[in-house]
mmCIF file of C-alpha atoms and ligand atoms in Angstrom:
data_model
loop_
_atom_site.group_PDB
_atom_site.id
_atom_site.type_symbol
_atom_site.label_atom_id
_atom_site.label_comp_id
_atom_site.label_asym_id
_atom_site.label_seq_id
_atom_site.Cartn_x
_atom_site.Cartn_y
_atom_site.Cartn_z
ATOM 1 C CA MET A 162 -0.080 0.268 0.154
ATOM 2 C CA LYS A 163 1.523 3.174 -1.111
ATOM 3 C CA PHE A 164 0.697 6.196 1.877
ATOM 4 C CA THR A 165 2.009 9.636 2.504
ATOM 5 C CA LYS A 166 2.581 10.967 5.558
ATOM 6 C CA MET A 167 1.365 14.475 6.821
ATOM 7 C CA GLN A 168 0.868 16.320 9.602
ATOM 8 C CA GLY A 169 -1.285 19.888 10.417
ATOM 9 C CA ILE A 170 0.612 21.531 13.291
ATOM 10 C CA GLY A 171 1.699 18.061 14.841
ATOM 11 C CA ASN A 172 -1.488 16.181 14.178
ATOM 12 C CA ASP A 173 -0.232 13.394 11.829
ATOM 13 C CA TYR A 174 -1.875 10.641 9.505
ATOM 14 C CA VAL A 175 -1.418 8.516 7.110
ATOM 15 C CA TYR A 176 -2.756 9.221 3.949
ATOM 16 C CA VAL A 177 -3.878 6.799 1.105
ATOM 17 C CA ASN A 178 -5.123 7.565 -2.231
ATOM 18 C CA CYS A 179 -7.831 5.286 -2.757
ATOM 19 C CA PHE A 180 -8.418 6.321 -6.583
ATOM 20 C CA GLU A 181 -5.207 4.207 -6.904
ATOM 21 C CA GLU A 182 -4.984 1.651 -3.628
ATOM 22 C CA LYS A 183 -8.226 -0.603 -2.125
ATOM 23 C CA VAL A 184 -8.044 -0.314 1.469
ATOM 24 C CA GLU A 185 -10.133 -3.287 2.139
ATOM 25 C CA ASN A 186 -9.997 -3.400 6.228
ATOM 26 C CA PRO A 187 -9.463 0.088 7.149
ATOM 27 C CA SER A 188 -9.778 -0.032 11.016
ATOM 28 C CA GLY A 189 -7.459 -2.843 11.735
ATOM 29 C CA VAL A 190 -5.171 -0.827 9.237
ATOM 30 C CA ALA A 191 -5.625 2.479 10.863
ATOM 31 C CA VAL A 192 -4.631 0.400 14.531
ATOM 32 C CA LYS A 193 -1.437 -1.496 12.391
ATOM 33 C CA ILE A 194 -0.133 1.626 10.999
ATOM 34 C CA SER A 195 -0.478 4.093 13.891
ATOM 35 C CA ASP A 196 1.801 2.378 15.928
ATOM 36 C CA ARG A 197 4.779 4.253 16.490
ATOM 37 C CA HIS A 198 6.998 1.417 17.102
ATOM 38 C CA PHE A 199 5.738 -1.634 15.064
ATOM 39 C CA GLY A 200 3.926 0.843 12.069
ATOM 40 C CA ILE A 201 4.796 4.020 10.499
ATOM 41 C CA GLY A 202 3.543 6.429 13.496
ATOM 42 C CA SER A 203 0.430 8.350 13.163
ATOM 43 C CA ASP A 204 -2.624 9.636 15.259
ATOM 44 C CA GLY A 205 -4.563 7.620 12.617
ATOM 45 C CA LEU A 206 -5.356 6.666 9.091
ATOM 46 C CA VAL A 207 -7.148 8.789 6.062
ATOM 47 C CA LEU A 208 -8.645 7.762 3.210
ATOM 48 C CA ILE A 209 -9.079 10.306 0.256
ATOM 49 C CA MET A 210 -11.972 9.033 -1.863
ATOM 50 C CA PRO A 211 -14.154 9.772 -4.687
ATOM 51 C CA SER A 212 -17.324 11.117 -4.300
ATOM 52 C CA ASP A 213 -20.128 11.004 -5.789
ATOM 53 C CA THR A 214 -21.806 14.780 -4.838
ATOM 54 C CA GLU A 215 -18.284 16.757 -4.030
ATOM 55 C CA ASP A 216 -15.203 16.933 -5.175
ATOM 56 C CA PHE A 217 -13.382 14.476 -3.146
ATOM 57 C CA LYS A 218 -14.811 12.220 0.169
ATOM 58 C CA MET A 219 -12.535 11.773 3.577
ATOM 59 C CA ARG A 220 -12.883 9.097 6.166
ATOM 60 C CA MET A 221 -10.699 9.138 9.072
ATOM 61 C CA PHE A 222 -9.925 5.936 11.313
ATOM 62 C CA ASN A 223 -8.507 6.898 14.824
ATOM 63 C CA SER A 224 -5.036 5.032 16.286
ATOM 64 C CA ASP A 225 -7.596 2.796 18.003
ATOM 65 C CA GLY A 226 -9.394 1.447 14.713
ATOM 66 C CA SER A 227 -12.667 3.790 15.280
ATOM 67 C CA GLU A 228 -14.121 5.758 12.682
ATOM 68 C CA ALA A 229 -14.241 9.697 13.370
ATOM 69 C CA GLU A 230 -16.803 11.673 11.790
ATOM 70 C CA MET A 231 -14.922 14.356 10.744
ATOM 71 C CA CYS A 232 -10.931 15.750 11.593
ATOM 72 C CA GLY A 233 -9.583 19.455 11.498
ATOM 73 C CA ASN A 234 -6.213 18.904 11.075
ATOM 74 C CA ALA A 235 -6.247 15.787 8.187
ATOM 75 C CA ILE A 236 -8.703 17.745 5.924
ATOM 76 C CA ARG A 237 -6.616 20.814 5.549
ATOM 77 C CA CYS A 238 -3.938 18.038 4.773
ATOM 78 C CA VAL A 239 -6.472 16.152 1.692
ATOM 79 C CA GLY A 240 -6.620 19.260 0.467
ATOM 80 C CA LYS A 241 -3.011 20.071 0.098
ATOM 81 C CA TYR A 242 -2.724 16.347 -0.972
ATOM 82 C CA VAL A 243 -5.207 16.506 -3.604
ATOM 83 C CA TYR A 244 -3.996 19.956 -4.716
ATOM 84 C CA ASP A 245 -0.313 19.093 -4.993
ATOM 85 C CA ASN A 246 -0.328 15.591 -6.381
ATOM 86 C CA GLY A 247 -2.797 16.889 -9.541
ATOM 87 C CA LEU A 248 -5.734 15.255 -8.658
ATOM 88 C CA THR A 249 -7.669 19.143 -8.861
ATOM 89 C CA ASP A 250 -6.271 22.473 -10.418
ATOM 90 C CA LYS A 251 -8.889 24.272 -8.313
ATOM 91 C CA ASP A 252 -8.026 26.342 -5.285
ATOM 92 C CA THR A 253 -11.634 25.861 -3.797
ATOM 93 C CA ILE A 254 -13.041 22.541 -3.332
ATOM 94 C CA SER A 255 -15.996 20.696 -1.510
ATOM 95 C CA ILE A 256 -14.930 17.540 0.913
ATOM 96 C CA GLU A 257 -17.625 15.063 1.601
ATOM 97 C CA THR A 258 -17.181 13.724 5.498
ATOM 98 C CA LEU A 259 -19.595 11.878 8.173
ATOM 99 C CA ALA A 260 -19.917 15.637 9.255
ATOM 100 C CA GLY A 261 -21.513 16.575 6.032
ATOM 101 C CA THR A 262 -19.603 18.830 3.031
ATOM 102 C CA LYS A 263 -17.147 21.213 3.988
ATOM 103 C CA ILE A 264 -15.331 23.610 1.532
ATOM 104 C CA LEU A 265 -11.629 24.571 1.702
ATOM 105 C CA LYS A 266 -9.602 27.449 0.652
ATOM 106 C CA MET A 267 -6.216 26.812 -0.387
ATOM 107 C CA GLU A 268 -3.254 29.078 -0.305
ATOM 108 C CA ILE A 269 -0.702 28.317 -2.899
ATOM 109 C CA GLU A 270 2.892 29.283 -2.832
ATOM 110 C CA ASP A 271 5.561 28.338 -5.411
ATOM 111 C CA GLY A 272 2.518 25.787 -6.858
ATOM 112 C CA LYS A 273 1.878 23.845 -3.366
ATOM 113 C CA VAL A 274 -0.594 24.451 -0.852
ATOM 114 C CA LYS A 275 0.737 26.020 2.343
ATOM 115 C CA MET A 276 -1.943 27.014 4.476
ATOM 116 C CA VAL A 277 -6.005 26.092 4.013
ATOM 117 C CA ARG A 278 -8.785 27.914 5.447
ATOM 118 C CA VAL A 279 -11.909 25.352 6.496
ATOM 119 C CA ASP A 280 -15.327 26.312 6.327
ATOM 120 C CA MET A 281 -16.082 23.902 9.064
ATOM 121 C CA GLY A 282 -19.966 24.567 9.325
ATOM 122 C CA GLU A 283 -22.293 25.686 12.081
ATOM 123 C CA PRO A 284 -21.229 24.228 15.845
ATOM 124 C CA ILE A 285 -24.091 21.723 17.019
ATOM 125 C CA LEU A 286 -25.056 23.048 20.604
ATOM 126 C CA GLU A 287 -28.195 20.614 20.752
ATOM 127 C CA PRO A 288 -27.326 17.970 23.765
ATOM 128 C CA GLU A 289 -28.803 14.886 21.806
ATOM 129 C CA LYS A 290 -26.648 15.974 18.904
ATOM 130 C CA ILE A 291 -23.416 16.336 20.416
ATOM 131 C CA PRO A 292 -24.560 13.941 21.852
ATOM 132 C CA VAL A 293 -24.352 14.604 25.978
ATOM 133 C CA ILE A 294 -26.903 13.210 28.133
ATOM 134 C CA HIS A 295 -28.235 16.407 29.496
ATOM 135 C CA ALA A 296 -31.884 17.605 29.988
ATOM 136 C CA LYS A 297 -31.667 21.245 28.914
ATOM 137 C CA GLU A 298 -31.349 23.122 25.462
ATOM 138 C CA ARG A 299 -27.677 23.531 25.809
ATOM 139 C CA PHE A 300 -24.505 21.916 27.758
ATOM 140 C CA VAL A 301 -22.743 25.145 28.723
ATOM 141 C CA ASN A 302 -20.599 25.721 31.984
ATOM 142 C CA GLU A 303 -22.747 22.721 33.556
ATOM 143 C CA GLU A 304 -21.118 20.652 36.849
ATOM 144 C CA VAL A 305 -19.667 17.066 36.134
ATOM 145 C CA GLU A 306 -18.365 14.970 38.396
ATOM 146 C CA VAL A 307 -15.184 12.990 37.290
ATOM 147 C CA ASP A 308 -13.453 10.727 39.108
ATOM 148 C CA GLY A 309 -14.988 12.424 42.484
ATOM 149 C CA GLU A 310 -14.008 15.892 41.901
ATOM 150 C CA LYS A 311 -16.395 18.809 40.087
ATOM 151 C CA TYR A 312 -15.704 20.184 36.741
ATOM 152 C CA LYS A 313 -17.643 22.521 34.652
ATOM 153 C CA VAL A 314 -17.892 21.552 31.256
ATOM 154 C CA THR A 315 -19.154 23.107 27.984
ATOM 155 C CA CYS A 316 -20.202 20.645 25.220
ATOM 156 C CA VAL A 317 -19.955 21.093 21.637
ATOM 157 C CA SER A 318 -20.154 19.218 18.342
ATOM 158 C CA MET A 319 -18.291 20.237 15.203
ATOM 159 C CA GLY A 320 -19.643 17.242 13.630
ATOM 160 C CA ASN A 321 -17.707 15.351 16.338
ATOM 161 C CA PRO A 322 -18.312 15.647 20.199
ATOM 162 C CA HIS A 323 -16.213 17.723 22.671
ATOM 163 C CA ALA A 324 -15.920 18.686 26.031
ATOM 164 C CA ILE A 325 -14.433 21.821 27.162
ATOM 165 C CA ILE A 326 -12.816 22.568 30.515
ATOM 166 C CA TYR A 327 -11.506 25.391 31.958
ATOM 167 C CA MET A 328 -8.480 25.343 33.863
ATOM 168 C CA LYS A 329 -4.896 27.149 34.899
ATOM 169 C CA ASP A 330 -1.697 25.468 34.401
ATOM 170 C CA ILE A 331 -2.341 23.212 31.699
ATOM 171 C CA ASP A 332 1.412 22.079 31.292
ATOM 172 C CA ASN A 333 1.087 20.593 34.659
ATOM 173 C CA LEU A 334 -2.125 18.877 33.869
ATOM 174 C CA LYS A 335 -1.896 14.953 34.088
ATOM 175 C CA ILE A 336 -3.920 14.635 31.060
ATOM 176 C CA GLU A 337 -3.426 10.403 30.340
ATOM 177 C CA GLU A 338 -4.913 10.302 33.749
ATOM 178 C CA ILE A 339 -7.969 12.879 33.143
ATOM 179 C CA GLY A 340 -8.348 12.584 29.904
ATOM 180 C CA PRO A 341 -9.809 8.796 29.603
ATOM 181 C CA LYS A 342 -12.235 9.479 32.701
ATOM 182 C CA PHE A 343 -13.725 12.352 30.689
ATOM 183 C CA GLU A 344 -13.655 10.047 27.019
ATOM 184 C CA HIS A 345 -15.527 7.321 28.784
ATOM 185 C CA HIS A 346 -18.190 8.792 31.102
ATOM 186 C CA LYS A 347 -21.546 8.070 31.204
ATOM 187 C CA ILE A 348 -22.890 10.943 30.006
ATOM 188 C CA PHE A 349 -21.062 10.581 26.530
ATOM 189 C CA PRO A 350 -22.971 8.228 24.488
ATOM 190 C CA ARG A 351 -20.652 8.129 21.652
ATOM 191 C CA ARG A 352 -17.586 9.153 23.984
ATOM 192 C CA THR A 353 -16.006 12.656 23.688
ATOM 193 C CA ASN A 354 -12.796 14.296 22.418
ATOM 194 C CA THR A 355 -12.017 16.485 25.749
ATOM 195 C CA GLU A 356 -9.866 19.749 25.840
ATOM 196 C CA PHE A 357 -8.493 21.383 28.796
ATOM 197 C CA VAL A 358 -8.425 25.185 27.912
ATOM 198 C CA GLU A 359 -6.203 28.000 29.353
ATOM 199 C CA VAL A 360 -7.471 31.661 28.660
ATOM 200 C CA ILE A 361 -4.353 33.876 28.151
ATOM 201 C CA ASP A 362 -6.183 36.703 26.864
ATOM 202 C CA ARG A 363 -9.930 37.525 24.830
ATOM 203 C CA GLN A 364 -8.146 36.809 21.327
ATOM 204 C CA THR A 365 -5.623 34.013 22.505
ATOM 205 C CA LEU A 366 -6.637 30.546 23.917
ATOM 206 C CA LYS A 367 -4.496 27.516 25.028
ATOM 207 C CA MET A 368 -5.254 24.157 24.983
ATOM 208 C CA ARG A 369 -4.295 20.264 25.045
ATOM 209 C CA VAL A 370 -6.447 17.795 24.252
ATOM 210 C CA TRP A 371 -7.207 14.050 25.175
ATOM 211 C CA GLU A 372 -8.621 12.430 21.893
ATOM 212 C CA ARG A 373 -11.430 9.922 21.926
ATOM 213 C CA GLY A 374 -9.518 7.011 20.494
ATOM 214 C CA ALA A 375 -6.370 8.575 19.943
ATOM 215 C CA GLY A 376 -4.899 10.046 23.350
ATOM 216 C CA GLU A 377 -3.011 12.791 23.915
ATOM 217 C CA THR A 378 -2.154 14.680 20.696
ATOM 218 C CA LEU A 379 -0.300 17.903 19.628
ATOM 219 C CA ALA A 380 -3.320 19.145 17.867
ATOM 220 C CA CYS A 381 -6.720 18.770 16.980
ATOM 221 C CA GLY A 382 -8.626 21.194 14.263
ATOM 222 C CA THR A 383 -12.130 20.487 15.288
ATOM 223 C CA GLY A 384 -11.475 20.679 18.920
ATOM 224 C CA ALA A 385 -9.777 24.193 18.544
ATOM 225 C CA CYS A 386 -13.146 25.527 16.783
ATOM 226 C CA ALA A 387 -15.152 23.823 19.307
ATOM 227 C CA VAL A 388 -13.252 25.914 22.006
ATOM 228 C CA LEU A 389 -13.778 28.866 20.478
ATOM 229 C CA VAL A 390 -17.060 28.474 20.416
ATOM 230 C CA ALA A 391 -17.196 27.289 23.189
ATOM 231 C CA SER A 392 -15.345 30.435 25.190
ATOM 232 C CA VAL A 393 -17.659 32.652 22.920
ATOM 233 C CA LEU A 394 -20.630 31.010 25.028
ATOM 234 C CA ASN A 395 -18.912 31.325 28.088
ATOM 235 C CA GLY A 396 -17.833 34.818 27.146
ATOM 236 C CA VAL A 397 -14.119 34.552 27.694
ATOM 237 C CA SER A 398 -13.041 35.283 23.979
ATOM 238 C CA GLU A 399 -14.002 37.136 21.178
ATOM 239 C CA ARG A 400 -15.307 35.535 17.997
ATOM 240 C CA LYS A 401 -12.157 35.478 16.346
ATOM 241 C CA ALA A 402 -9.047 33.998 18.034
ATOM 242 C CA THR A 403 -5.939 32.437 17.782
ATOM 243 C CA VAL A 404 -5.802 28.783 19.577
ATOM 244 C CA LYS A 405 -2.516 27.751 20.342
ATOM 245 C CA LEU A 406 -1.687 24.108 20.682
ATOM 246 C CA LYS A 407 1.468 21.848 21.294
ATOM 247 C CA GLY A 408 2.146 21.390 17.889
ATOM 248 C CA GLY A 409 1.316 25.491 16.794
ATOM 249 C CA ASP A 410 -1.579 27.700 16.113
ATOM 250 C CA LEU A 411 -4.858 27.985 14.636
ATOM 251 C CA LEU A 412 -6.781 30.930 13.916
ATOM 252 C CA ILE A 413 -10.079 30.428 14.716
ATOM 253 C CA GLU A 414 -13.305 32.546 13.504
ATOM 254 C CA TRP A 415 -17.064 31.916 14.034
ATOM 255 C CA SER A 416 -18.643 33.996 11.761
ATOM 256 C CA GLN A 417 -21.939 36.170 13.386
ATOM 257 C CA GLU A 418 -23.326 36.307 9.481
ATOM 258 C CA ASP A 419 -23.590 32.782 8.638
ATOM 259 C CA ASN A 420 -23.065 31.138 12.124
ATOM 260 C CA HIS A 421 -20.362 29.095 10.400
ATOM 261 C CA VAL A 422 -16.799 28.483 12.160
ATOM 262 C CA TYR A 423 -13.766 28.995 10.016
ATOM 263 C CA MET A 424 -10.133 27.021 10.621
ATOM 264 C CA THR A 425 -6.716 28.701 9.258
ATOM 265 C CA GLY A 426 -4.204 26.681 9.503
ATOM 266 C CA PRO A 427 -0.710 24.959 7.902
ATOM 267 C CA ALA A 428 -0.451 21.262 6.183
ATOM 268 C CA VAL A 429 3.059 19.898 5.670
ATOM 269 C CA LYS A 430 3.519 16.420 3.910
ATOM 270 C CA VAL A 431 6.230 14.591 5.681
ATOM 271 C CA PHE A 432 7.307 11.600 2.896
ATOM 272 C CA ASP A 433 6.024 9.218 0.946
ATOM 273 C CA GLY A 434 6.194 5.334 1.620
ATOM 274 C CA GLU A 435 5.220 1.869 1.086
ATOM 275 C CA ILE A 436 4.185 -0.195 3.110
ATOM 276 C CA GLU A 437 3.005 -4.385 3.360
ATOM 277 C CA ILE A 438 -0.481 -4.580 4.945
HETATM 278 C C1 ZDR B 78 -9.577 16.146 16.873
HETATM 279 C C2 ZDR B 78 -9.188 15.824 15.639
HETATM 280 N N1 ZDR B 78 -7.829 15.221 15.588
HETATM 281 C C3 ZDR B 78 -9.500 17.026 14.525
HETATM 282 O O1 ZDR B 78 -8.251 17.088 14.277
HETATM 283 O O2 ZDR B 78 -10.036 17.735 14.501
HETATM 284 C C4 ZDR B 78 -9.964 15.035 15.022
HETATM 285 C C5 ZDR B 78 -9.346 13.422 15.141
HETATM 286 C C6 ZDR B 78 -10.653 12.466 15.659
HETATM 287 C C7 ZDR B 78 -11.059 12.512 16.920
HETATM 288 N N2 ZDR B 78 -10.237 11.596 17.685
HETATM 289 C C8 ZDR B 78 -12.561 12.091 17.254
HETATM 290 O O3 ZDR B 78 -13.595 12.559 16.964
HETATM 291 O O4 ZDR B 78 -12.762 10.909 17.214
#
């Protein structure tokens, strides 16, 4: 199987061009190739496929083999892949995902994609659609008990579920202990991605992420979008802010005009390879 390793601010995936390759068992392949000692090493597997309705289709599998609805960092890399490899000559493309169609606007430099702005669509705030078990209309700043401690939690879906918690000194957080407890908490029927956020100022948010099905990663595109939305709902940030992640920065804007969230960030190719699966 031919593949390309790509990363978006350190969130790294193995990308397979399914116009040429056939991947029979993507969940199993994701687990195998993601292993950083016995595999290629990645946060998961991304398939670039033909779509019946849009320019391209993307499927994304976490390193535990579970399929995610959407991945913000991966979709920018899909844009770079299809443009740089001549699968399209358009700088604006549509991509079908399990979380609906996303539109990408690519910034080209010397014939190659450097930055991508993604229209991530409208955030989903209804608890049953996130999904999170809750009786009210929204899940904003609600108390949740996790492992005997009480946390104030805000839940947002960007096609995939996110739980956002504000705290100080996230650098010293033992995320590998608390992360799984949120991920598997009984109020999240489809588990959750969890973001721990430190507000630097109204235009700068710093976060760490515990990803559903992958553990701590260096970055999370949908998570950064969910964090911006949660921060506006909690009155701690402007509608446009820089979200600082371990692997780099993303610029996120929640537009008042169309209620869509826009994410801008880099997409980088690391190397091409071939592996027997
Ligand atoms: C958080 C994420 N890496 C991104 O960039 O949006 C997406 C990965 C999928 C996530 N682990 C999930 O929703 O299961």
